[in-house]
Short mmCIF file of C-alpha atoms in Angstrom, two decimals:
data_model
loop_
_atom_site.label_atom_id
_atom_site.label_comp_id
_atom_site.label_asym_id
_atom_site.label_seq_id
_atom_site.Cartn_x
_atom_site.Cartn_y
_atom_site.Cartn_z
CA UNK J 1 100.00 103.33 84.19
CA UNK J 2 97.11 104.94 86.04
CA UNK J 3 98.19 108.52 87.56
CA UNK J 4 100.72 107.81 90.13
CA UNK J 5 100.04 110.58 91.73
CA UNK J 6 96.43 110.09 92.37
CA UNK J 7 97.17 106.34 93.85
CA UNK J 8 99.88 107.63 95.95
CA UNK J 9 97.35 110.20 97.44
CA UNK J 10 95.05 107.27 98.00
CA UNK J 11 97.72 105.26 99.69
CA UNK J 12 98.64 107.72 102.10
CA UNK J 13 94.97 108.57 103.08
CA UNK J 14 94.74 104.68 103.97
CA UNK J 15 98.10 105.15 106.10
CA UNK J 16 97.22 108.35 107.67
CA UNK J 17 93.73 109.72 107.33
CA UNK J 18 91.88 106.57 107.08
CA UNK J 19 93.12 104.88 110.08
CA UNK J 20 92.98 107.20 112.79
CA UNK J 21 93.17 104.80 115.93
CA UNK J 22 96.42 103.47 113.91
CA UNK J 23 94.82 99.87 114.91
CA UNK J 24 94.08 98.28 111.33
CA UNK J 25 96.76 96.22 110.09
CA UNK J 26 94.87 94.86 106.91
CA UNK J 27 94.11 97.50 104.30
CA UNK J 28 93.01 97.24 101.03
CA UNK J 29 92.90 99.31 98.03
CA UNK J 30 91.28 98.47 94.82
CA UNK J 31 92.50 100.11 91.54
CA UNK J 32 90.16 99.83 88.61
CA UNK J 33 91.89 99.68 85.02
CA UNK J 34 89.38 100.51 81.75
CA UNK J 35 91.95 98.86 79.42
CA UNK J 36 91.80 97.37 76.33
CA UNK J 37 92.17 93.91 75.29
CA UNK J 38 95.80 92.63 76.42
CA UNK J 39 96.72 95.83 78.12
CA UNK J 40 96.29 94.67 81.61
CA UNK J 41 99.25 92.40 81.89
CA UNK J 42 101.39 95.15 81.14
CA UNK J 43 99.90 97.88 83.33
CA UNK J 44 99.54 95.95 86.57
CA UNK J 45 103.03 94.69 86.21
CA UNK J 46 103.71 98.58 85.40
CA UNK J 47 102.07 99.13 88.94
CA UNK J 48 103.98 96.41 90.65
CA UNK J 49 106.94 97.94 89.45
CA UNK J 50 105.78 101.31 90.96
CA UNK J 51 104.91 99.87 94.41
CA UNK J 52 108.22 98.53 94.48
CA UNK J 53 110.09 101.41 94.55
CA UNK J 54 108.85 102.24 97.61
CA UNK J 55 108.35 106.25 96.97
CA UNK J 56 104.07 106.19 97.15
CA UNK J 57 104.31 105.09 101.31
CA UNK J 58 104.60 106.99 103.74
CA UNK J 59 105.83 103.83 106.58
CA UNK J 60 108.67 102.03 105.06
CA UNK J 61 108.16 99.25 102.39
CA UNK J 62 109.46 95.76 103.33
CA UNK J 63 108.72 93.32 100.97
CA UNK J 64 106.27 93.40 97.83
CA UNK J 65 104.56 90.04 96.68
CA UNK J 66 101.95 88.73 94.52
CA UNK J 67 99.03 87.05 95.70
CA UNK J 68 97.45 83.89 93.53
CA UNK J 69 94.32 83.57 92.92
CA UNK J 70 93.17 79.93 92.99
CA UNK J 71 90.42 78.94 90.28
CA UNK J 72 87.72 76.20 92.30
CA UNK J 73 86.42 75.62 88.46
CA UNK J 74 89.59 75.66 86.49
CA UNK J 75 89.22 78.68 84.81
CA UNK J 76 91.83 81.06 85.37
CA UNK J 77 91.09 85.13 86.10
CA UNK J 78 93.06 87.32 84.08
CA UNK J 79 91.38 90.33 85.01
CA UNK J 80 92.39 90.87 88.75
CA UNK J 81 95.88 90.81 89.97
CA UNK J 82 96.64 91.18 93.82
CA UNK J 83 99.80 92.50 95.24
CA UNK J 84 100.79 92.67 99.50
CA UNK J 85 103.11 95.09 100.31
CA UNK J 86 104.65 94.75 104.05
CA UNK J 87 105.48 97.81 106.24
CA UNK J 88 106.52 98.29 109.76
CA UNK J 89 104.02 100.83 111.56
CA UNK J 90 105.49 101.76 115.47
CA UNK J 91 106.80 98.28 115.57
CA UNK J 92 104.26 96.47 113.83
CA UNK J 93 103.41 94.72 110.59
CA UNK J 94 101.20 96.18 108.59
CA UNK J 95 99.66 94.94 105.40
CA UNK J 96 98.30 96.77 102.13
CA UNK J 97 96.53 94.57 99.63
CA UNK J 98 96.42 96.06 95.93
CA UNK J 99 93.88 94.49 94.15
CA UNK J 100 93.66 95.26 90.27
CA UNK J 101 90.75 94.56 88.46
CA UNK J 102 90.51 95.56 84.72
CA UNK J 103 87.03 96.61 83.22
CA UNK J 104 87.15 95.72 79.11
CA UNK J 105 86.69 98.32 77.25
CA UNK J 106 83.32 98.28 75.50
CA UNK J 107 83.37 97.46 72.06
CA UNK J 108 81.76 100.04 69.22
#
């Protein structure tokens, strides 16, 4: 998985830094993945595993669920996952959306 780490840094600048009037309660953060060809599956369910622990917020982690993505054309998109993660803020929901979005690799 991506450095866990550097994403919890991110998270907690969107808790903290990034929302100074503490008003937003929509966030999102977008995490890009340079994988290879049936890789992403397992990393972004890596990361949901990751977000479910909890440990990368700094407000306390309610519940952790995956978004669909509905396909207008019936094709379906394997390259972006979404996960919403649920926290209580000073008494009020707030919502984190984690979209993934893999970038192929490019081919030699």
């Amino acid at each position: 998985m991506t450095n866990k780490k550097v994403i919890t840094d991110h998270i907690n600048k969107l808790e903290n830094r990034y929302d100074i009037n503490l008003g937003l309660s929509i966030k999102f953060i977008v995490i890009y993945y340079n994988v290879g060809d049936n890789s992403f599956g397992v990393e972004s369910n890596k990361y949901k595993e990751f977000i479910e622990k909890g440990e990368c917020f700094i407000f306390k982690l309610n519940e952790v669920n995956e978004i669909s993505i509905p396909s207008t054309i019936g094709i379906v998109n394997t390259g972006i996952r979404i996960f919403k993660t649920l926290h209580n803020r000073d008494e009020k929901n707030v919502f984190l959306y984690h979209v993934l979005v893999r970038f192929p690799q490019k081919k030699k």
